[in-house]
Structure formats: structure tokens, C-alpha cells
Coordinates of C-alpha atoms and ligand atoms in Angstrom, one line a residue:
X481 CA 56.2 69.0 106.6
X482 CA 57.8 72.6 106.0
X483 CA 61.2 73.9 106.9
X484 CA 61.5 73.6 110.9
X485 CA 62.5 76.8 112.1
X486 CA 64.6 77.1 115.4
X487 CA 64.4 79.9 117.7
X488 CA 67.2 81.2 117.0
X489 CA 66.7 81.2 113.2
X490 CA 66.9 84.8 112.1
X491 CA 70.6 85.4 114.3
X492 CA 72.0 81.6 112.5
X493 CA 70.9 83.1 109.1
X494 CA 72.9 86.3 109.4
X495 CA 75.7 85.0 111.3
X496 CA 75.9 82.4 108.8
X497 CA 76.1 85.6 106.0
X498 CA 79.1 87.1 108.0
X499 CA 81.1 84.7 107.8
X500 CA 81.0 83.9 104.0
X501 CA 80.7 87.7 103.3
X502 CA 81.9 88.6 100.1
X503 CA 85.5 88.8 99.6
X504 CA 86.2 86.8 103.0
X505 CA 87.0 83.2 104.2
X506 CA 87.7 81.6 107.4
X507 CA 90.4 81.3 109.4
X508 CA 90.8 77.9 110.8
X509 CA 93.2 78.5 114.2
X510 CA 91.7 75.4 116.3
X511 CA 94.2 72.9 116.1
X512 CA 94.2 70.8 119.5
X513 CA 97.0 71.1 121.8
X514 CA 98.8 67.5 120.5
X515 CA 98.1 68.8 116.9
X516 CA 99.7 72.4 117.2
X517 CA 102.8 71.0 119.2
X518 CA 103.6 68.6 115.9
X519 CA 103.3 71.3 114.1
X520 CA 105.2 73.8 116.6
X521 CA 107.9 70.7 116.8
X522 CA 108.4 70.4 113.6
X523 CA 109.7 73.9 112.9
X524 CA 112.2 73.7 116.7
X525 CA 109.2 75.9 118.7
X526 CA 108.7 74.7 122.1
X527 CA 105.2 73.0 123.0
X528 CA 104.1 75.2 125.8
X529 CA 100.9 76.9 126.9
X530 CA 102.6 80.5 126.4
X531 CA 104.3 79.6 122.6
X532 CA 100.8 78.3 121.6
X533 CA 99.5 81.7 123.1
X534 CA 101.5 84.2 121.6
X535 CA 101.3 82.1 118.1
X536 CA 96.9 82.9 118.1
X537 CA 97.6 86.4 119.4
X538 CA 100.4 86.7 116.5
X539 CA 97.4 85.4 113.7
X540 CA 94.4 87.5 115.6
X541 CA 96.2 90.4 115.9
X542 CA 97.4 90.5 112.3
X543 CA 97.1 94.2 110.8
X544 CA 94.3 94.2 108.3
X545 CA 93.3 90.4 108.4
X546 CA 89.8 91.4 108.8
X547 CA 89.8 92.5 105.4
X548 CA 90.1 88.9 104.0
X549 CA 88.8 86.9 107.4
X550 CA 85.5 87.3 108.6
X551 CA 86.3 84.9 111.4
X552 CA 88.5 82.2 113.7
X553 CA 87.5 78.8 114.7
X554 CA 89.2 78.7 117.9
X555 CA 89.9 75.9 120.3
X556 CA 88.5 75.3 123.7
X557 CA 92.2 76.8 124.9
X558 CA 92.3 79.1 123.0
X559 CA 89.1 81.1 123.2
X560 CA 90.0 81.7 126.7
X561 CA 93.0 83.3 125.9
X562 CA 94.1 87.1 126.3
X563 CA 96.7 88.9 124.3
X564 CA 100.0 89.8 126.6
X565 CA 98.4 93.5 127.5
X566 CA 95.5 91.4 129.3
X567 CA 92.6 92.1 126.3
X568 CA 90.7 88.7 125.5
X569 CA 90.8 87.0 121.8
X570 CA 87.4 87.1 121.7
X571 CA 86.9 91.3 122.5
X572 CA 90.0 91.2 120.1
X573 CA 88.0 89.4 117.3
X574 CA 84.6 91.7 117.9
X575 CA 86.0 95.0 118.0
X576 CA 87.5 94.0 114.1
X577 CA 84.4 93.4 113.3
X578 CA 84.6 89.3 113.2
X579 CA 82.9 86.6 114.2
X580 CA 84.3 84.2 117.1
X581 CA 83.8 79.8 116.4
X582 CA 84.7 77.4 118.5
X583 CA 85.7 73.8 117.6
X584 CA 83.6 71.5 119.8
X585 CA 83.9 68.1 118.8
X586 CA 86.1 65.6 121.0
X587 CA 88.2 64.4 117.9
X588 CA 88.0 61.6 115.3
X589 CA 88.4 58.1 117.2
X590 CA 88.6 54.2 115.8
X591 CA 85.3 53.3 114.8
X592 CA 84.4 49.9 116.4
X593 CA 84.4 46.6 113.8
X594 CA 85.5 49.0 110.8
X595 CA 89.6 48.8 110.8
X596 CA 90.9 51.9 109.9
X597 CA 88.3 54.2 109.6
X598 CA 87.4 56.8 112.2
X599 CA 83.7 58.1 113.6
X600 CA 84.2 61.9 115.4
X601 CA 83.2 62.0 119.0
X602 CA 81.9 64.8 121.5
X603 CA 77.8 64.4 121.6
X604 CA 77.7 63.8 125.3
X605 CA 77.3 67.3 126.9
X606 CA 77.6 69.0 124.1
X607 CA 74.4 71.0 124.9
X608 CA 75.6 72.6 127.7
X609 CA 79.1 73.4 126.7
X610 CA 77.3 75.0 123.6
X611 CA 75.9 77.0 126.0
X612 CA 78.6 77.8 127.2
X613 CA 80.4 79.3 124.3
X614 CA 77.4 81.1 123.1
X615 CA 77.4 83.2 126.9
X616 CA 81.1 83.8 125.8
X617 CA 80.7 85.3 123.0
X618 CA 80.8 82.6 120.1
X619 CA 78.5 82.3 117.2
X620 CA 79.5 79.5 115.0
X621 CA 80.7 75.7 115.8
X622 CA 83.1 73.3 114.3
X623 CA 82.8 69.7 114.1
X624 CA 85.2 67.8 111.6
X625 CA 84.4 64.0 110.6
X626 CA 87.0 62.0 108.6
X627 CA 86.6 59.8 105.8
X628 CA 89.6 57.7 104.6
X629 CA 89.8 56.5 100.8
X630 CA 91.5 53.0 100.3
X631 CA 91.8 49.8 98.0
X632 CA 90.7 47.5 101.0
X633 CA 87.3 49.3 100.3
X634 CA 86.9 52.3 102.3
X635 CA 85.0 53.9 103.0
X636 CA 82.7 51.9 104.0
X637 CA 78.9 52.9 104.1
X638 CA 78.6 52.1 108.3
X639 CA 81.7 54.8 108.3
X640 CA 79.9 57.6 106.2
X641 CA 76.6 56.6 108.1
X642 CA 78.0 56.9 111.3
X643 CA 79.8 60.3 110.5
X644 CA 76.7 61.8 108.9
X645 CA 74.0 61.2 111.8
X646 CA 77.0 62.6 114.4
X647 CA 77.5 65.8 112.3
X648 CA 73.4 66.1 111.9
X649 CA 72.9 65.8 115.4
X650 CA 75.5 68.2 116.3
X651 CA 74.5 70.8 114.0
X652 CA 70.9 70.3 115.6
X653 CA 72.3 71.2 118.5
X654 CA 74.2 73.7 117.6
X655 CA 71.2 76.0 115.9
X656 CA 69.1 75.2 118.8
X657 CA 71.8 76.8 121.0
X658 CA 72.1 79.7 118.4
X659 CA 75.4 78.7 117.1
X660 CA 75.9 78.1 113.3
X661 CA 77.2 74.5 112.7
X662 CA 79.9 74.5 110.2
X663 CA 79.7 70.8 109.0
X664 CA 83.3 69.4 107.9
X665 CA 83.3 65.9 106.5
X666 CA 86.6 65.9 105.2
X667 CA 87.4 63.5 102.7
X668 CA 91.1 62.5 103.7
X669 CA 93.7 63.5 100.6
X670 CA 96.1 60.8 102.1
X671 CA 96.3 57.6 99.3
X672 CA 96.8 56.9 95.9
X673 CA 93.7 57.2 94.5
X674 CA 92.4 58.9 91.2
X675 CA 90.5 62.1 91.2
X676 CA 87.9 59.7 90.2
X677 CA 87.4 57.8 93.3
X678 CA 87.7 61.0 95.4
X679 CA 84.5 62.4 93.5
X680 CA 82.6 59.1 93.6
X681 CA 83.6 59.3 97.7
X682 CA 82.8 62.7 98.3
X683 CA 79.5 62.4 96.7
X684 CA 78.5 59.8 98.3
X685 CA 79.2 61.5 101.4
X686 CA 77.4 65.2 100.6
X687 CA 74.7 62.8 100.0
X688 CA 74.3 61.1 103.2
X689 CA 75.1 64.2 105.2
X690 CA 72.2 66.1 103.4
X691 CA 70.0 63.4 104.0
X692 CA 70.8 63.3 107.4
X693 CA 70.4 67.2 108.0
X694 CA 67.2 66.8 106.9
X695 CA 65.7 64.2 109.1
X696 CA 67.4 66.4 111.9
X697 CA 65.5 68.6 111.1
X698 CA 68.6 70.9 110.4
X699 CA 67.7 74.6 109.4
X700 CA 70.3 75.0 105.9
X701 CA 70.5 78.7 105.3
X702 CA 71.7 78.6 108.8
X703 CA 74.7 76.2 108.4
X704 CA 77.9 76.2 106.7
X705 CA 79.1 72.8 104.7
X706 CA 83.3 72.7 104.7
X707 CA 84.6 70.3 102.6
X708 CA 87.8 68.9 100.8
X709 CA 88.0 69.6 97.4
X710 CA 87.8 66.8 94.8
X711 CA 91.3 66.1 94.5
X712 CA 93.8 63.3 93.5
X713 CA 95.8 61.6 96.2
X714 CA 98.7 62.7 97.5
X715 CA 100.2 59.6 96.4
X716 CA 98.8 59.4 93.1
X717 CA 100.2 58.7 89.8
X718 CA 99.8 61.6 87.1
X719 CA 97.9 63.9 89.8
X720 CA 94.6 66.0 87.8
X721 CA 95.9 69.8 87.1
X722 CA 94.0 72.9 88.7
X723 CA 91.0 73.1 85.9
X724 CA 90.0 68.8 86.7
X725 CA 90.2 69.8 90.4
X726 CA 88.2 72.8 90.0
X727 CA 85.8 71.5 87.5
X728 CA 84.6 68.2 89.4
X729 CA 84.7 69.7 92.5
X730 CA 82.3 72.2 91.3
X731 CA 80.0 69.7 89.2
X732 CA 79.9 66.9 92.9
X733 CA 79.1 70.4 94.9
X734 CA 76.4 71.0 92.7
X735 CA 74.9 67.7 92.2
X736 CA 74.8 66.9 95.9
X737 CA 74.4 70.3 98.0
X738 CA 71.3 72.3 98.3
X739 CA 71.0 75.9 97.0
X740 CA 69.5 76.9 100.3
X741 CA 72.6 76.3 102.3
X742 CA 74.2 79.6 103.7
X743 CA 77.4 78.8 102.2
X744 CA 80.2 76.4 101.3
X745 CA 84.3 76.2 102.5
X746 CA 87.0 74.2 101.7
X747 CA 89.7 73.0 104.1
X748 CA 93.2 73.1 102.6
X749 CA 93.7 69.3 103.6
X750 CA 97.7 69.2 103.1
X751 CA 97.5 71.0 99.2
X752 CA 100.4 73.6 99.3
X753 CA 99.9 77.3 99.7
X754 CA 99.7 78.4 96.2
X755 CA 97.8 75.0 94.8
X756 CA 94.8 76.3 97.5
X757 CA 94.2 79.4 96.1
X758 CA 94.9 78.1 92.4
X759 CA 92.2 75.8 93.1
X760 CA 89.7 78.2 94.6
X761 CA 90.3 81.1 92.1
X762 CA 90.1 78.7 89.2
X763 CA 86.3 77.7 90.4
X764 CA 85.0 81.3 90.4
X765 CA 86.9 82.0 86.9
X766 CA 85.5 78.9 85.7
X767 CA 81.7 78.7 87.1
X768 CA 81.5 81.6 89.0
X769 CA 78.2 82.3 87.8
X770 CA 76.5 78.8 88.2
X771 CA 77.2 78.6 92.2
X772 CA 73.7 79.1 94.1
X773 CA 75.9 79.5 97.1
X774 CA 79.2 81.8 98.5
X775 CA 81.7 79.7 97.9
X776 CA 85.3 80.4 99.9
X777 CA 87.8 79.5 102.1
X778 CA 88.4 78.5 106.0
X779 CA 91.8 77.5 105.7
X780 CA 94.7 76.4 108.6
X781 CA 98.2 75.1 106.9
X782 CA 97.4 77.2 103.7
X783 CA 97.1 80.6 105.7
X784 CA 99.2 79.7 108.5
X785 CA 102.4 77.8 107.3
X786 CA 104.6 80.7 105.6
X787 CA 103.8 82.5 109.3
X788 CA 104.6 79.3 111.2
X789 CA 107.6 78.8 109.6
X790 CA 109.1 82.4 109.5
X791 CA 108.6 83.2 113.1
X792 CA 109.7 80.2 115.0
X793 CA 108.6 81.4 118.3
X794 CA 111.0 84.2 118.4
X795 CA 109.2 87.8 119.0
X796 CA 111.7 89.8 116.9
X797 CA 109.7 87.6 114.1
X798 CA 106.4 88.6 114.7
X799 CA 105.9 91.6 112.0
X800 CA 107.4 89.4 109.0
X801 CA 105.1 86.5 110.1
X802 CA 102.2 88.7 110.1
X803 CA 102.8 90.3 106.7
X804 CA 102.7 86.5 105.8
X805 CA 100.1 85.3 107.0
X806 CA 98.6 88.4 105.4
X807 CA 99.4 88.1 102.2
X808 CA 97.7 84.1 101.9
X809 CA 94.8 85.6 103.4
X810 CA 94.8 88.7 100.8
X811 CA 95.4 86.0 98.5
X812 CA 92.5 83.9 99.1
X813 CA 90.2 86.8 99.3
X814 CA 90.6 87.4 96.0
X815 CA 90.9 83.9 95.1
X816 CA 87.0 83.4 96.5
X817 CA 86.0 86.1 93.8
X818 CA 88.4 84.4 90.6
X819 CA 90.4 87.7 91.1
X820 CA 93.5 85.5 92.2
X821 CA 96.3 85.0 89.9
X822 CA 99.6 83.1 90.5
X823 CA 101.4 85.9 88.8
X824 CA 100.6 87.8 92.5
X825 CA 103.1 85.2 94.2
X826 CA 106.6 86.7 92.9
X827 CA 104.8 90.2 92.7
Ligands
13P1085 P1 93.6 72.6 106.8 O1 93.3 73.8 106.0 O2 95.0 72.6 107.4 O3 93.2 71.3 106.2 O4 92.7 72.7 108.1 C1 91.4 73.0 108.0 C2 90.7 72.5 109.2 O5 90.0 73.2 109.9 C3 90.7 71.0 109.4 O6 89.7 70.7 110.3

């Protein structure tokens, strides 16, 4: 059987191409509501509606961030959100030129008979609220599954099974709705594992996922794999340096996902600032030339925490924070070409 083509095939494959243009990442601004209080708590803002608010129209409106982003992943909140002089995020996002996402699944709950480990939920109705977002305005999807490394044998393969025929069912639905699926299995940093047992995980994963797309009958120049590097534990003993990372994650990306994807973008997954873009630069300097795919960023905490952290909620703030969040995105866009040095930070 050939390639199935959806309807909307030729829109997926060059929506797909905007938002891994060269030079560009993604930004990733769809925290939940309980997720971006933590984070606004943990710096003394207030959890409301209107802080979460102004804190997307401080990142959207940022001067010049279209240079480096070619997009948001928004949340359902948030995409129906205006800045305060009444213009929507999502006429603010096309008129610089980018294109609007939408996270759409329900979250990462218990999985049933496998103790601590996590299946991603939000199939039910997801056709229609596809539909939805795609009348709005949006052109690409989110869906983020969880995999947890740990000595008591996680993951397990019902776990990675599970997560795979979710994510391949979502992005089915997704292209048939004319959204492009970006597929995020994210290999959890959390543990104190080797770099070793984080590549032998994350293959094993890409694997399953791919083989699922396919009997899906999932369309891949028209979907966008985000993953976690291949990374040591947070936890681990002698953690691998920025060539290991960037060397194995290259070789597992390589062995496992095909060249006819429409590109490929990493998650920051708790590495600091200046370790993300080390990371991503170093795997353009270092094999640049062997990757059959773009390969760049779509970042939260690594764009967003220097401007989190500076403006604190208050508006006198806002210009600083932007010139921060700025600057990581700058940062990153050069990082996606190897153009990135760590010189740049004290420049
Ligand atoms: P981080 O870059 O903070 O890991 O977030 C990326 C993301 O979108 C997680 O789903």
C-alpha cells in the first residue's frame, strides 16, 4: 500500500515547513492553568486569569520574536485571549507572520495496573474540538505523552504501547482536520539514570511511535516529532558533557526516525537555559550535515524563565522581560544552525 494521503495534505506539508523554517523554533506557551500558577507561585505572581493574561501577551508581543519563532503552542485559555487594547493572540500571531498551535490533549493520567507510569488522555471529542481550533485560526496540535525511567523497570512496554497508539491516533485526527500533529513523547529527565539507559529508552520509544504512525496511516512530511534529548538524569552521577548529549542524541534520532518526517524539536525538559542551546548548537556543529530533517527547538522554561523571573507580574517590568525572552530566542535561532556559542551569554 502507498503513502495515504489526507485531504488536507498539501496545507499539513507547508504548515509543517513554517514552523521549522530555517533559523526558527517554537515557542511552547501552553502550560495548563495548574501548571503556570506553580510556576507563577514560585516566583510571588498571583494565580489569576488576568496575570496569566498579560504574561502570553508579554511573550506574543515581544519586539522581533518572529525572527527566531515561527510559532506558539497555546492553551485552550489562552488562544482565546486578547491583548489589553482588545486585538486577539491569534490576529496578533498572523499579522507577524506565525503560525498559531494549540495544545489539545487532556493531560498525562495514572495508567491502570502499571504503578507509576502515566498514559496521556483527550481522544474523546477530540474531532470536533479540532474543528474547532482549525475555524479559529490554528494550524498545528500538541499532544505530549510521558515516559518515566526507573530501576523498578520502567518503562514498561504496556506504557510505551499505550502512549504510542494515543499519540498515532491523535495525529490521525489531527491531519484529517488539517492540523499538523506535533507528536511529543517526552522521555522524563527526572532519575538517576545513565545517558545510556535514556538512549536505550528513547529508542525504544521513536520505535514504537513510528510503527504506530504508520499503521494510522499517519501522513509524515506532515507532522512534527518533539522529543527529549538523550540526556543523563538529573540525578545522575558524573552527568555526560554537551558533545555525549549531542552525539547520541543525534545517532538514536537517526536510527529510529524517518527522513520523510517534516521536521524534529526538542523540549527543554528541566536542562538550564544555556545547557539547551549548548546542546542544540553542538548537534548542528557536530552533524549538521548528516540530518535528513530541520532539526530545532520548541522550547517553554528555556525561553521563558529569565522573562518569568525578571518581571514578576509587575508592568514597569515588561520591556526588560521581553528583551529576555528575546535574547534565548535569538539564541536558539542560531543555535538550530550551530551558529550559537556560549561566548554570546556574557557578550
Ligand atoms: P519545556 O521546554 O519546559 O520542557 O516544555 C516544553 C513542552 O512543551 C513540554 O510539553
Amino acid at each position: 500500500m502507498t503513502q495515504y494521503r489526507p485531504e488536507k495534505a498539501d496545507e499539513l506539508i507547508r504548515t509543517a515547513q513554517a514552523m521549522v523554517a530555517p533559523g526558527k523554533g517554537i515557542l511552547a506557551i501552553d502550560e495548563s492553568n495548574g501548571t503556570c500558577n506553580k510556576r507563577f507561585e514560585a516566583v510571588g505572581i498571583e494565580p489569576t486569569e488576568t496575570k496569566r493574561r498579560e504574561y502570553r501577551e508579554l511573550l506574543l508581543t515581544t519586539p522581533d520574536l518572529q525572527e527566531y519563532v515561527s510559532g506558539a503552542i497555546l492553551y485552550d485559555e489562552t488562544i482565546r485571549q486578547s491583548t489589553a487594547d482588545g486585538k486577539s493572540f491569534i490576529d496578533v500571531m498572523r499579522d507577524r507572520g506565525q503560525v498559531v498551535g494549540i495544545k489539545v490533549d487532556a493531560g498525562a493520567k495514572p495508567l491502570a495496573a502499571a504503578p507509576g507510569e502515566k498514559v496521556t488522555e483527550g481522544l474523546d471529542g477530540l474531532r470536533e474540538r479540532i474543528e474547532e481550533y482549525y475555524a479559529m485560526g490554528a494550524r498545528f496540535a500538541k499532544w505530549r505523552a510521558v515516559i518515566t525511567i526507573g530501576d523498578d523497570g520502567r518503562p514498561t512496554r504496556g506504557c510505551i504501547e499505550a502512549n504510542a497508539h494515543a499519540l498515532a491516533r491523535y495525529a490521525a485526527l489531527c491531519q484529517e482536520g488539517g492540523l499538523v500533529p506535533i507528536i511529543e513523547p517526552e522521555v522524563l529527565i527526572d532519575g538517576d539514570h545513565d545517558i545510556a539507559t535514556c538512549e536505550r529508552v528513547t529508542e525504544e520509544e521513536l520505535n514504537e511511535v513510528f510503527h504506530q504512525l504508520y499503521h494510522q496511516n499517519v501522513m509524515l512530511e506532515g507532522v512534527i516529532l518533539k522529543t527529549s534529548m538523550v540526556i543523563s538524569g538529573k540525578g545522575a552521577a558524573n552527568r555526560a558533557g554537551v558533545e555525549e548529549v549531542a552525539d547520541r542524541t543525534v545517532e538514536t534520532l537517526l536510527r529510529t526516525v524517518p527522513a520523510a518526517l517534516g521536521g524534529v524539536v526538542f523540549l527543554s525538559g528541566g536542562q538550564g537555559v544555556e545547557e539547551s542551546s549548548a546542546h542544540l548548537n553542538a548537534m548542528h556543529q557536530r552533524h549538521g550535515d548528516r540530518l535528513p530533517w530541520p532539526l530545532t527547538f520548541s522550547y517553554a522554561r528555556a525561553i521563558q524563565e529569565p522573562a518569568l523571573h525578571y518581571w514578576k507580574g509587575e508592568p514597569g517590568n515588561v520591556e526588560e522581560a521581553q528583551k529576555r525572552a528575546l535574547k534565548r530566542a535569538k539564541f536558539n535561532g542560531l543555535a538550530s544552525q550551530g551558529k550559537y556559542s556560549p561566548d554570546m551569554e556574557s557578550a
